[in-house]
Amino acid sequence: LATGPRQNNSIFYEIRMYDIKPPKMKEFVEMFNKYLHLRTAHSELVGCWSAELGAMNKVIHVWKYDNFSHRAAVRHALANDKDWQGKFISPALHLIEKQHNEVAYLVPWCQLGKPPKEGGVYEWVTFQMKPGGPALWGESFRAAISAHINTGYTKLIGVFHTEYGLLNTVHVIWWNESPDHRAAGRHSAHEDARVVAAVRDSVRFLDSQQNVLLIPLQCSPLK
């Protein structure tokens, strides 16, 4: 199956999702905030968040790598980092219920963005598209995303297409000033003929969609 075009470099992003045992969420977040500097000494963190709506007791973080050799070197170094292993990994293991990771590329028409200010909320939207990759649905999907951007109510942070994990998955990260600001914007978008037309065209390639409202952790570069 065609994966379609991607960014013209070897940079990729590892998306890691942790399901935390419900009584242990507060403890896990506190540890993560306290010791994350040990982890970021090895490679670049794009952002980390906890789920507020659409999922519970979940932490998502995104890491940037230059290429697969870079990731392999980082993982080797982490395995031998006694501070990271002893202060975070060992104590954190009993707090985690489940762990999932994916490798994804930014789509070629998207650059990683930043919010205009701190203090907002993020929306993580996962689209499961029909098999065939961007060669099949890429243009329609881009048109739908662009229509939402053009309404001006939301800020696009990034659009990622999976390379390892469940294929034909697209993760879109949006930023809004608040959940109420997002709700008002969505209401306006649903009444915008440009958005309705673009979504109607792209949805024929869609199998499923999940939306999660995220709150950035204290240690997150994206706040």
Coordinates of C-alpha atoms in Angstrom, one line a residue, residues 14-207:
E14 CA 7.9 8.9 18.3
I15 CA 4.5 9.1 19.9
R16 CA 4.3 7.4 23.3
M17 CA 1.1 6.8 25.1
Y18 CA 0.9 5.6 28.7
D19 CA -2.2 4.4 30.5
I20 CA -1.6 5.0 34.2
K21 CA -3.3 3.0 37.0
P22 CA -6.1 5.3 38.2
P23 CA -4.9 5.7 41.8
K24 CA -1.4 6.4 40.6
M25 CA -1.9 9.2 38.1
K26 CA -1.0 12.1 40.4
E27 CA 2.2 10.2 41.5
F28 CA 3.2 9.5 37.9
V29 CA 2.8 13.1 36.8
E30 CA 4.8 14.4 39.8
M31 CA 7.6 12.0 39.0
F32 CA 7.5 12.8 35.3
N33 CA 7.8 16.6 36.0
K34 CA 10.6 16.0 38.6
Y35 CA 12.8 13.8 36.5
L36 CA 12.1 14.6 32.9
H37 CA 15.3 16.7 32.7
L38 CA 17.2 13.4 32.9
R39 CA 15.4 12.1 29.8
T40 CA 15.6 15.4 27.8
A41 CA 19.4 15.4 28.2
H42 CA 19.4 12.6 25.6
S43 CA 16.9 13.8 23.0
E44 CA 14.3 16.5 22.1
L45 CA 10.8 16.4 23.6
V46 CA 8.2 18.1 21.5
G47 CA 5.4 18.0 24.2
C48 CA 3.8 16.0 26.9
W49 CA 0.2 16.1 28.1
S50 CA -2.3 14.4 30.3
A51 CA -5.8 13.6 29.0
E52 CA -8.7 15.6 30.4
L53 CA -11.6 14.6 28.2
G54 CA -12.1 11.7 25.8
A55 CA -9.7 9.5 27.7
M56 CA -8.7 9.1 31.4
N57 CA -5.5 8.4 33.2
K58 CA -3.5 8.8 30.0
V59 CA -0.2 10.6 29.4
I60 CA 1.0 11.3 25.8
H61 CA 4.4 12.5 24.8
V62 CA 6.1 13.1 21.5
W63 CA 9.8 12.8 20.9
K64 CA 11.8 14.1 17.8
Y65 CA 14.6 12.1 16.2
D66 CA 16.9 12.9 13.3
N67 CA 16.8 9.3 12.0
F68 CA 16.5 5.7 13.2
S69 CA 20.2 5.5 14.1
H70 CA 19.8 8.5 16.3
R71 CA 16.9 6.9 18.1
A72 CA 18.9 3.6 18.6
A73 CA 21.8 5.6 20.1
V74 CA 19.5 7.4 22.4
R75 CA 17.7 4.3 23.6
H76 CA 21.1 2.7 24.2
A77 CA 22.3 5.7 26.2
L78 CA 19.0 5.7 28.3
A79 CA 19.4 2.0 29.1
N80 CA 22.8 2.8 30.6
D81 CA 21.8 6.0 32.3
K82 CA 21.8 5.0 36.0
D83 CA 20.0 8.2 37.2
W84 CA 17.2 7.9 34.7
Q85 CA 16.8 4.1 35.3
G86 CA 17.0 4.4 39.1
K87 CA 15.1 7.6 39.8
F88 CA 12.3 7.3 37.2
I89 CA 12.0 4.0 35.3
S90 CA 12.2 1.6 38.2
P91 CA 9.8 3.5 40.5
A92 CA 7.4 4.3 37.6
L93 CA 7.0 0.8 36.3
H94 CA 4.4 -0.2 38.9
L95 CA 2.4 2.9 38.1
I96 CA 1.8 2.1 34.4
E97 CA -1.1 -0.1 33.2
K98 CA -0.2 -0.1 29.5
Q99 CA 2.2 1.5 27.1
H100 CA 1.9 2.1 23.3
N101 CA 4.2 3.8 20.8
E102 CA 4.1 4.8 17.2
V103 CA 6.5 6.3 14.7
A104 CA 5.1 9.1 12.6
Y105 CA 6.2 11.7 10.1
L106 CA 4.9 15.2 9.7
V107 CA 2.9 15.4 6.5
P108 CA 4.8 17.3 3.8
W109 CA 2.5 20.3 3.8
C110 CA 2.7 20.9 7.6
Q111 CA 5.5 22.4 9.7
L112 CA 5.5 21.9 13.5
G113 CA 3.8 24.9 15.1
K114 CA 3.7 26.6 18.5
P115 CA 0.8 28.2 20.3
P116 CA 0.5 32.0 20.3
K117 CA 0.7 32.0 24.1
E118 CA 0.9 29.7 27.1
G119 CA -2.1 28.6 29.1
G120 CA -4.4 27.0 26.5
V121 CA -5.5 23.5 25.9
Y122 CA -4.7 21.0 23.2
E123 CA -6.9 18.7 21.2
W124 CA -5.5 15.4 19.9
V125 CA -7.6 14.1 17.1
T126 CA -6.8 10.6 15.7
F127 CA -8.3 9.7 12.3
Q128 CA -8.3 6.2 11.1
M129 CA -8.4 6.5 7.3
K130 CA -9.1 3.8 4.8
P131 CA -6.2 1.7 3.4
G132 CA -4.3 3.3 0.6
G133 CA -2.4 6.1 2.4
P134 CA -2.2 9.8 1.4
A135 CA -2.0 8.8 -2.3
L136 CA -5.7 8.0 -1.9
W137 CA -7.0 10.4 0.7
G138 CA -4.3 13.0 1.2
E139 CA -5.7 15.9 -0.8
S140 CA -9.2 15.6 0.6
F141 CA -7.8 15.4 4.1
R142 CA -5.6 18.4 3.6
A143 CA -8.5 20.4 2.3
A144 CA -10.6 19.5 5.4
I145 CA -7.7 20.6 7.7
S146 CA -7.2 23.8 5.8
A147 CA -10.9 24.7 6.0
H148 CA -10.7 24.5 9.8
I149 CA -7.6 26.6 9.9
N150 CA -9.2 29.2 7.7
T151 CA -12.0 29.7 10.2
G152 CA -9.5 31.2 12.5
Y153 CA -10.9 29.7 15.7
T154 CA -8.1 27.2 16.2
K155 CA -4.3 26.9 15.9
L156 CA -2.8 23.9 14.1
I157 CA 0.3 22.5 15.9
G158 CA 1.0 19.4 13.7
V159 CA -0.3 16.7 11.4
F160 CA 1.4 13.3 11.8
H161 CA 1.0 10.2 9.6
T162 CA 2.0 6.8 11.0
E163 CA 4.9 4.8 9.7
Y164 CA 5.0 2.2 12.5
G165 CA 1.9 1.3 14.5
L166 CA -1.6 1.1 13.0
L167 CA -1.1 2.3 9.4
N168 CA -3.3 4.9 7.7
T169 CA -3.6 6.7 11.1
V170 CA -3.3 10.5 11.2
H171 CA -2.9 12.4 14.4
V172 CA -3.7 16.1 14.3
I173 CA -2.8 18.4 17.2
W174 CA -4.8 21.6 17.7
W175 CA -4.4 24.4 20.2
N176 CA -7.3 26.6 21.7
E177 CA -7.4 29.2 24.4
S178 CA -9.9 27.1 26.4
P179 CA -12.4 24.3 26.1
D180 CA -15.2 26.9 25.8
H181 CA -13.3 28.7 23.1
R182 CA -12.9 25.4 21.2
A183 CA -16.6 24.6 21.6
A184 CA -17.7 28.0 20.3
G185 CA -15.3 27.7 17.4
R186 CA -16.6 24.2 16.5
H187 CA -20.1 25.5 16.5
S188 CA -19.2 28.2 14.1
A189 CA -17.3 25.8 11.9
H190 CA -20.3 23.5 11.6
E191 CA -22.3 26.4 10.2
D192 CA -19.5 27.4 7.7
A193 CA -20.3 26.1 4.2
R194 CA -16.6 25.9 3.3
V195 CA -15.9 23.5 6.3
V196 CA -19.0 21.5 5.7
A197 CA -18.1 20.9 2.0
A198 CA -14.5 20.0 2.8
V199 CA -15.4 17.6 5.6
R200 CA -18.1 16.0 3.5
D201 CA -15.6 15.2 0.8
S202 CA -12.9 13.8 3.2
V203 CA -15.2 11.8 5.4
R204 CA -15.7 9.2 2.6
F205 CA -12.2 8.0 3.3
L206 CA -12.7 7.9 7.1
D207 CA -13.2 4.7 9.2

